[in-house]
PDB file of C-alpha atoms in Angstrom:
ATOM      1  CA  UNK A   1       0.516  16.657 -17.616  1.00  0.00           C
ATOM      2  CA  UNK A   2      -0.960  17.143 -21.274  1.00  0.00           C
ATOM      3  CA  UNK A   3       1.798  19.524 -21.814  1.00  0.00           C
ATOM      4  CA  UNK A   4       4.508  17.152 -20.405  1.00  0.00           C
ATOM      5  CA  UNK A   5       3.662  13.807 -22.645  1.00  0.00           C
ATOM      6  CA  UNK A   6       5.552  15.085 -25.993  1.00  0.00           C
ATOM      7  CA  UNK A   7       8.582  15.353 -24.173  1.00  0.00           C
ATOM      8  CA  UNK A   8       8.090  12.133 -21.781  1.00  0.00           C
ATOM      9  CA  UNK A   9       6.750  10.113 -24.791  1.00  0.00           C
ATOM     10  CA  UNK A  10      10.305  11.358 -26.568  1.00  0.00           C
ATOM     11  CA  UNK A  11      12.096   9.962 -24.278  1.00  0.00           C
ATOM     12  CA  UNK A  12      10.275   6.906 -23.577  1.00  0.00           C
ATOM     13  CA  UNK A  13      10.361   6.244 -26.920  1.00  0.00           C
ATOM     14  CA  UNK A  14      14.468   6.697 -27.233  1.00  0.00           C
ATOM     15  CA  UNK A  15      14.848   4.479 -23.855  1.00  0.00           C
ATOM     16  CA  UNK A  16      13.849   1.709 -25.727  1.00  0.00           C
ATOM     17  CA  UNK A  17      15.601   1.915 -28.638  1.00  0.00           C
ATOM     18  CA  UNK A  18      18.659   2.616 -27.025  1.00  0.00           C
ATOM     19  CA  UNK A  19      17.513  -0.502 -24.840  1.00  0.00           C
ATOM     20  CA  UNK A  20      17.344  -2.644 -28.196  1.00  0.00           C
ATOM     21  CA  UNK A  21      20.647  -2.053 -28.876  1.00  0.00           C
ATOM     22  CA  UNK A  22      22.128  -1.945 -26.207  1.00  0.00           C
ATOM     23  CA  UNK A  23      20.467  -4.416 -23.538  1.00  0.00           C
ATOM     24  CA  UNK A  24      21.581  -8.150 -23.444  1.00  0.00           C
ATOM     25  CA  UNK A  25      20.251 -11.112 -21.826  1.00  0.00           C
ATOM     26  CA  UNK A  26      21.887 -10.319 -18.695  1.00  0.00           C
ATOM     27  CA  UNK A  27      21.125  -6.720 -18.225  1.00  0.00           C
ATOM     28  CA  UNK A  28      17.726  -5.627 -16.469  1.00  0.00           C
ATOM     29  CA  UNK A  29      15.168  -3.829 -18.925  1.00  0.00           C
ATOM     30  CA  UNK A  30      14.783  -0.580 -18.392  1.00  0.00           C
ATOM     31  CA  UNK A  31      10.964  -1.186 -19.001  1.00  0.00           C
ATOM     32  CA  UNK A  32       9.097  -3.367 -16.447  1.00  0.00           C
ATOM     33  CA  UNK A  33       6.238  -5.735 -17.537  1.00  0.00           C
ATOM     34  CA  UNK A  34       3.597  -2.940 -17.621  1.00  0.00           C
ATOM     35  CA  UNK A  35       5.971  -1.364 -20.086  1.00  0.00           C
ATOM     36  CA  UNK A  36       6.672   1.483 -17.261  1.00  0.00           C
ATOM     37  CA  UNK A  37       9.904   3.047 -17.636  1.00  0.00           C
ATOM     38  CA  UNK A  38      11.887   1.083 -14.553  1.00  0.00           C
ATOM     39  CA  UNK A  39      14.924   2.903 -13.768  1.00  0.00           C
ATOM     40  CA  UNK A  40      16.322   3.017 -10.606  1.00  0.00           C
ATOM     41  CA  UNK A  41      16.655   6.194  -8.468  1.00  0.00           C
ATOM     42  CA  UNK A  42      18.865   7.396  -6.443  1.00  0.00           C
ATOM     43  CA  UNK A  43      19.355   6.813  -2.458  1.00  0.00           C
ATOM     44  CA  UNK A  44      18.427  10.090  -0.697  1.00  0.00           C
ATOM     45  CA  UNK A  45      22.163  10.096   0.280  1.00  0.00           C
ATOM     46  CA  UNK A  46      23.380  11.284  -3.846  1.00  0.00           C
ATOM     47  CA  UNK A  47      20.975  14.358  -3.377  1.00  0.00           C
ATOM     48  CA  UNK A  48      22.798  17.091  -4.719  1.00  0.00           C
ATOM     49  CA  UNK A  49      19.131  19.727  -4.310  1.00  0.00           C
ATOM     50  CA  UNK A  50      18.666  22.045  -2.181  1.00  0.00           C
ATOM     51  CA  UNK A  51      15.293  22.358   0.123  1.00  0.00           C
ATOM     52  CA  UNK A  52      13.396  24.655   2.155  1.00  0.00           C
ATOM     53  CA  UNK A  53      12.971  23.776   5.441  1.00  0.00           C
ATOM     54  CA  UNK A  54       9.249  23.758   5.455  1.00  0.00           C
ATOM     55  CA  UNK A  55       6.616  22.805   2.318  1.00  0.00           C
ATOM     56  CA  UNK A  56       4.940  26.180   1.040  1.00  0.00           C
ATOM     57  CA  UNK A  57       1.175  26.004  -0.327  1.00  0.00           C
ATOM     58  CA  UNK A  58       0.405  27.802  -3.446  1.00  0.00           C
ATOM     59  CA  UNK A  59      -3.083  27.912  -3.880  1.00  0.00           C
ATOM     60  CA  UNK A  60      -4.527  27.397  -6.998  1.00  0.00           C
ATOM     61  CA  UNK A  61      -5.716  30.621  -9.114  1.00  0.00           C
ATOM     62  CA  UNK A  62      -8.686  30.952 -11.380  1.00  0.00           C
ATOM     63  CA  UNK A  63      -6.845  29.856 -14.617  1.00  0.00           C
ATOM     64  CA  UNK A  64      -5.952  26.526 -13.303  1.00  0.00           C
ATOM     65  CA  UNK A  65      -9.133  25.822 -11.147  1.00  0.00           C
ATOM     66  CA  UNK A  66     -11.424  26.661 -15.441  1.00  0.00           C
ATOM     67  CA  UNK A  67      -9.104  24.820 -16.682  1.00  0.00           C
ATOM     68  CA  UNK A  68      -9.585  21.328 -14.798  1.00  0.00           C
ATOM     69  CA  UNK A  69     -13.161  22.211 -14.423  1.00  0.00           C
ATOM     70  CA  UNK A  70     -13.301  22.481 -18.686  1.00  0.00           C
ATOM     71  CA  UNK A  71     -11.018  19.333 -18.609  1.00  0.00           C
ATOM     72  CA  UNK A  72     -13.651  17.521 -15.713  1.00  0.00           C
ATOM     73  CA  UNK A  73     -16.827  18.803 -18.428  1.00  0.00           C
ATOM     74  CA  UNK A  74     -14.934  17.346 -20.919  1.00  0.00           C
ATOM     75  CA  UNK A  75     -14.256  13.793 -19.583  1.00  0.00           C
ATOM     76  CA  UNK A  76     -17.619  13.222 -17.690  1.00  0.00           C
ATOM     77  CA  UNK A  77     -18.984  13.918 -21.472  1.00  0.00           C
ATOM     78  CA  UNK A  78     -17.024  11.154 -22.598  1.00  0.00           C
ATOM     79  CA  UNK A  79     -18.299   8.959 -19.582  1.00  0.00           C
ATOM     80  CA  UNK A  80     -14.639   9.321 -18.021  1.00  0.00           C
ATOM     81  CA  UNK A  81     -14.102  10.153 -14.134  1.00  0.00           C
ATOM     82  CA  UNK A  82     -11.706  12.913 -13.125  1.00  0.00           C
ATOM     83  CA  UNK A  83     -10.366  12.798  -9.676  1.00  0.00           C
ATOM     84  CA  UNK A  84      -7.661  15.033  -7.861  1.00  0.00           C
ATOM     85  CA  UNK A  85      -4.916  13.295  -6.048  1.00  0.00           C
ATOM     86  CA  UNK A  86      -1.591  14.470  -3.767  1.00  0.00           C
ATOM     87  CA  UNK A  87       1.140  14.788  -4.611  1.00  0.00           C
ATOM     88  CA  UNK A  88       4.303  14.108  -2.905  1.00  0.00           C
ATOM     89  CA  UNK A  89       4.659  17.949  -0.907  1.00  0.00           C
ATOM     90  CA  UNK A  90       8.665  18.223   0.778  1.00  0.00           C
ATOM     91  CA  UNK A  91       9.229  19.460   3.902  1.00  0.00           C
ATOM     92  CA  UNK A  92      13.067  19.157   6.370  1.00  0.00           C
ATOM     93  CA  UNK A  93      12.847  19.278   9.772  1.00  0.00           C
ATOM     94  CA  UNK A  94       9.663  19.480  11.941  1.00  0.00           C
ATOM     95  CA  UNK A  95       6.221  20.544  10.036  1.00  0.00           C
ATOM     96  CA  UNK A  96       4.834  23.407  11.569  1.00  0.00           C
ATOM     97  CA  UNK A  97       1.141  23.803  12.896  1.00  0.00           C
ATOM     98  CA  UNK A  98       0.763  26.271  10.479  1.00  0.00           C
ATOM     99  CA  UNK A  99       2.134  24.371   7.456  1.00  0.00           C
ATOM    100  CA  UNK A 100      -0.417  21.572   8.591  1.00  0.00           C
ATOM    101  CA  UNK A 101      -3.616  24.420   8.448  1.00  0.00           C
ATOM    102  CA  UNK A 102      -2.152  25.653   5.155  1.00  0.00           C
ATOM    103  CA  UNK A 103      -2.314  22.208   3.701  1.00  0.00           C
ATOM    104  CA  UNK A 104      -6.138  21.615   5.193  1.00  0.00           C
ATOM    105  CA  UNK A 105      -6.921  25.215   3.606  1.00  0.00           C
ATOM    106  CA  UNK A 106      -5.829  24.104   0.445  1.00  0.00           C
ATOM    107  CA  UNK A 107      -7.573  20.515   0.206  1.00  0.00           C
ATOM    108  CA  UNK A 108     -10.995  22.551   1.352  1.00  0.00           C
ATOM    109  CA  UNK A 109     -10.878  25.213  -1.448  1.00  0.00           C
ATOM    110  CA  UNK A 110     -10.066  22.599  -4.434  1.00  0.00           C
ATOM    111  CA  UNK A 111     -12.807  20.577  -3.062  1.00  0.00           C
ATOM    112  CA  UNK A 112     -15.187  23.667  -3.200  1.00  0.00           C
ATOM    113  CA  UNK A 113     -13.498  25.029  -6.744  1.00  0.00           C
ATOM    114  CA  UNK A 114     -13.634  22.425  -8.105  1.00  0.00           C
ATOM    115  CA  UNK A 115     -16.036  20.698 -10.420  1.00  0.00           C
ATOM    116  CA  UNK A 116     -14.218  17.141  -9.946  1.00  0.00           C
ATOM    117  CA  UNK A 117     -13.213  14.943  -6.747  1.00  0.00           C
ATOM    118  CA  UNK A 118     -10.343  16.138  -4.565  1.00  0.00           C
ATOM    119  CA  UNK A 119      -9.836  12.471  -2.791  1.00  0.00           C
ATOM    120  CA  UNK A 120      -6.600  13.002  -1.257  1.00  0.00           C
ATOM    121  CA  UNK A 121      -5.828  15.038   1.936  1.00  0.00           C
ATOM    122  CA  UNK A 122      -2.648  16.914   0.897  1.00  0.00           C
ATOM    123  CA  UNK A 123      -1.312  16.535   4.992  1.00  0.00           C
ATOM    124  CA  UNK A 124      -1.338  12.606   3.970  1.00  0.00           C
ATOM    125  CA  UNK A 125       1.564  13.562   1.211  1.00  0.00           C
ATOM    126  CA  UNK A 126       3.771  15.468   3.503  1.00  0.00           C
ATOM    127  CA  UNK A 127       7.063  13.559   2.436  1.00  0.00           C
ATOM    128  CA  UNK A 128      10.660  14.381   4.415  1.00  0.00           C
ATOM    129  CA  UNK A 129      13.071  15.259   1.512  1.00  0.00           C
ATOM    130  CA  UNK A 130      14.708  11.979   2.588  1.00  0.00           C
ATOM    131  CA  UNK A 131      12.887  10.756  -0.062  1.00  0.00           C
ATOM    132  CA  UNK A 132      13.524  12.968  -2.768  1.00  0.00           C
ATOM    133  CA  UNK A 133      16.144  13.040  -5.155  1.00  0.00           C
ATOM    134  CA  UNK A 134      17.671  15.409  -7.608  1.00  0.00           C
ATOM    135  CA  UNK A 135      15.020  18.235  -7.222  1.00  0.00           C
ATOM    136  CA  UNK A 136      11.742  18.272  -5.364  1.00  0.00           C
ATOM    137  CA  UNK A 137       9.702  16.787  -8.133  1.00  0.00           C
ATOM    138  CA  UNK A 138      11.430  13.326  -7.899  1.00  0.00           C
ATOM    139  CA  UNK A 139      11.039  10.473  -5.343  1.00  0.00           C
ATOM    140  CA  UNK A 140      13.566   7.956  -4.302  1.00  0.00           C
ATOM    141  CA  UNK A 141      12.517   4.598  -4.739  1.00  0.00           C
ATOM    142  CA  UNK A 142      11.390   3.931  -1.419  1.00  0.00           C
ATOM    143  CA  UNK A 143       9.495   7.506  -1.743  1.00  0.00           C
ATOM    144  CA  UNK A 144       7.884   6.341  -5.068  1.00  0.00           C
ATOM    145  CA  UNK A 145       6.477   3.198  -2.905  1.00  0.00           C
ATOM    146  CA  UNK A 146       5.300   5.047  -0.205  1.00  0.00           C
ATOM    147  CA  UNK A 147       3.581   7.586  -2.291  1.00  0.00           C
ATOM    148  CA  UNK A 148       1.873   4.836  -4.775  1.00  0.00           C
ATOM    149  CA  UNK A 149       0.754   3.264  -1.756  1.00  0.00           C
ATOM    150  CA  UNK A 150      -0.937   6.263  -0.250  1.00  0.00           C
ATOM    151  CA  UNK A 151      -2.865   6.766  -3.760  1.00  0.00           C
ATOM    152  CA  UNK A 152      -3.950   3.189  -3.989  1.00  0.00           C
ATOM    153  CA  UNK A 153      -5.287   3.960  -0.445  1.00  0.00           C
ATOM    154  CA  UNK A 154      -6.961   7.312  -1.598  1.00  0.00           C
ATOM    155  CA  UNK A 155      -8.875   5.362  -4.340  1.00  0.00           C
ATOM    156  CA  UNK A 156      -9.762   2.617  -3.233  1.00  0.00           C
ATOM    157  CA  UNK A 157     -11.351   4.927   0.063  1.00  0.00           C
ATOM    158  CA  UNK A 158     -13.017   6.835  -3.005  1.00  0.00           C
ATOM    159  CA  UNK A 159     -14.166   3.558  -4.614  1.00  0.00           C
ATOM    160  CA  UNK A 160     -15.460   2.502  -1.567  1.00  0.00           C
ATOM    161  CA  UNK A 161     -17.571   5.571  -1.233  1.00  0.00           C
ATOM    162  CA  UNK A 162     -19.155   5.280  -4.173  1.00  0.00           C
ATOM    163  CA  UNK A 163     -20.259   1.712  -3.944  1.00  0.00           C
ATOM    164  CA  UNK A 164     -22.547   2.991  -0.612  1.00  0.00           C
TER     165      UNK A 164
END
């Protein structure tokens, strides 16, 4: 994510200045009131990507796992929390027992890699490509919701747990 803010702060950036000069009082910003970039996505229907028929699972090798753990020893030494959530995982069709297992598997050994809280189960963010768009990195809108809703769940479980 670190490496992806230059460009996404870029483009933020030229968003709104192309929304200063070009947005009038009767256009909707592009920017809501959090200042999050707005923009609607496209119905599942305008897809134009192609999909596998079931997710694949790439477990996580030793460079990534050091990395997040430096990045978790860093941030608890500022008093910050890291945790690990889903994220939306595609899939056509019918998920297979195995791809289910796979996804378990993988939510077990970041949990034991990792220096940090895993709090999502990664079988939770199973998401039909119905509700991606484009490629299978973006949501639809209605994906987006569903997927913001099942985070809010995942922390506020977390919170919970911590309050005990």
């Amino acid at each position: 994510m670190v490496k992806a803010y230059p460009n996404y702060f870029a483009n933020s950036v030229g968003l709104w200045i192309e929304s200063i000069f070009t947005n009038n009082k009767n256009e909707k910003s592009i920017f809501n009131e959090y200042g999050d970039i707005c923009i609607e996505r496209p119905n599942s229907t305008d897809n134009v990507f192609g999909f596998d028929d079931n997710p694949s699972i790439t477990y996580a090798d030793e460079y990534y796992i050091e990395s997040i753990n430096k990045l978790n020893e860093y941030l608890e030494s500022k008093g910050a929390t890291l945790l690990i959530a889903g994220y939306p995982i595609g899939y056509s069709g019918e998920v297979v027992e195995e791809s289910l297992e796979s996804l378990l598997l993988f939510t077990e050994d970041l949990s034991e890699r990792l220096n940090c809280t895993v709090i999502s189960d990664y079988r939770d963010y199973l998401f039909s490509y119905d509700y991606f768009y484009n490629t299978s990195l973006h949501l639809t809108d209605e994906g987006a919701i569903i997927r913001t809703q099942l985070l809010i769940n995942d922390l506020t479980d977390w919170m919970q747990e911590q309050s005990q």
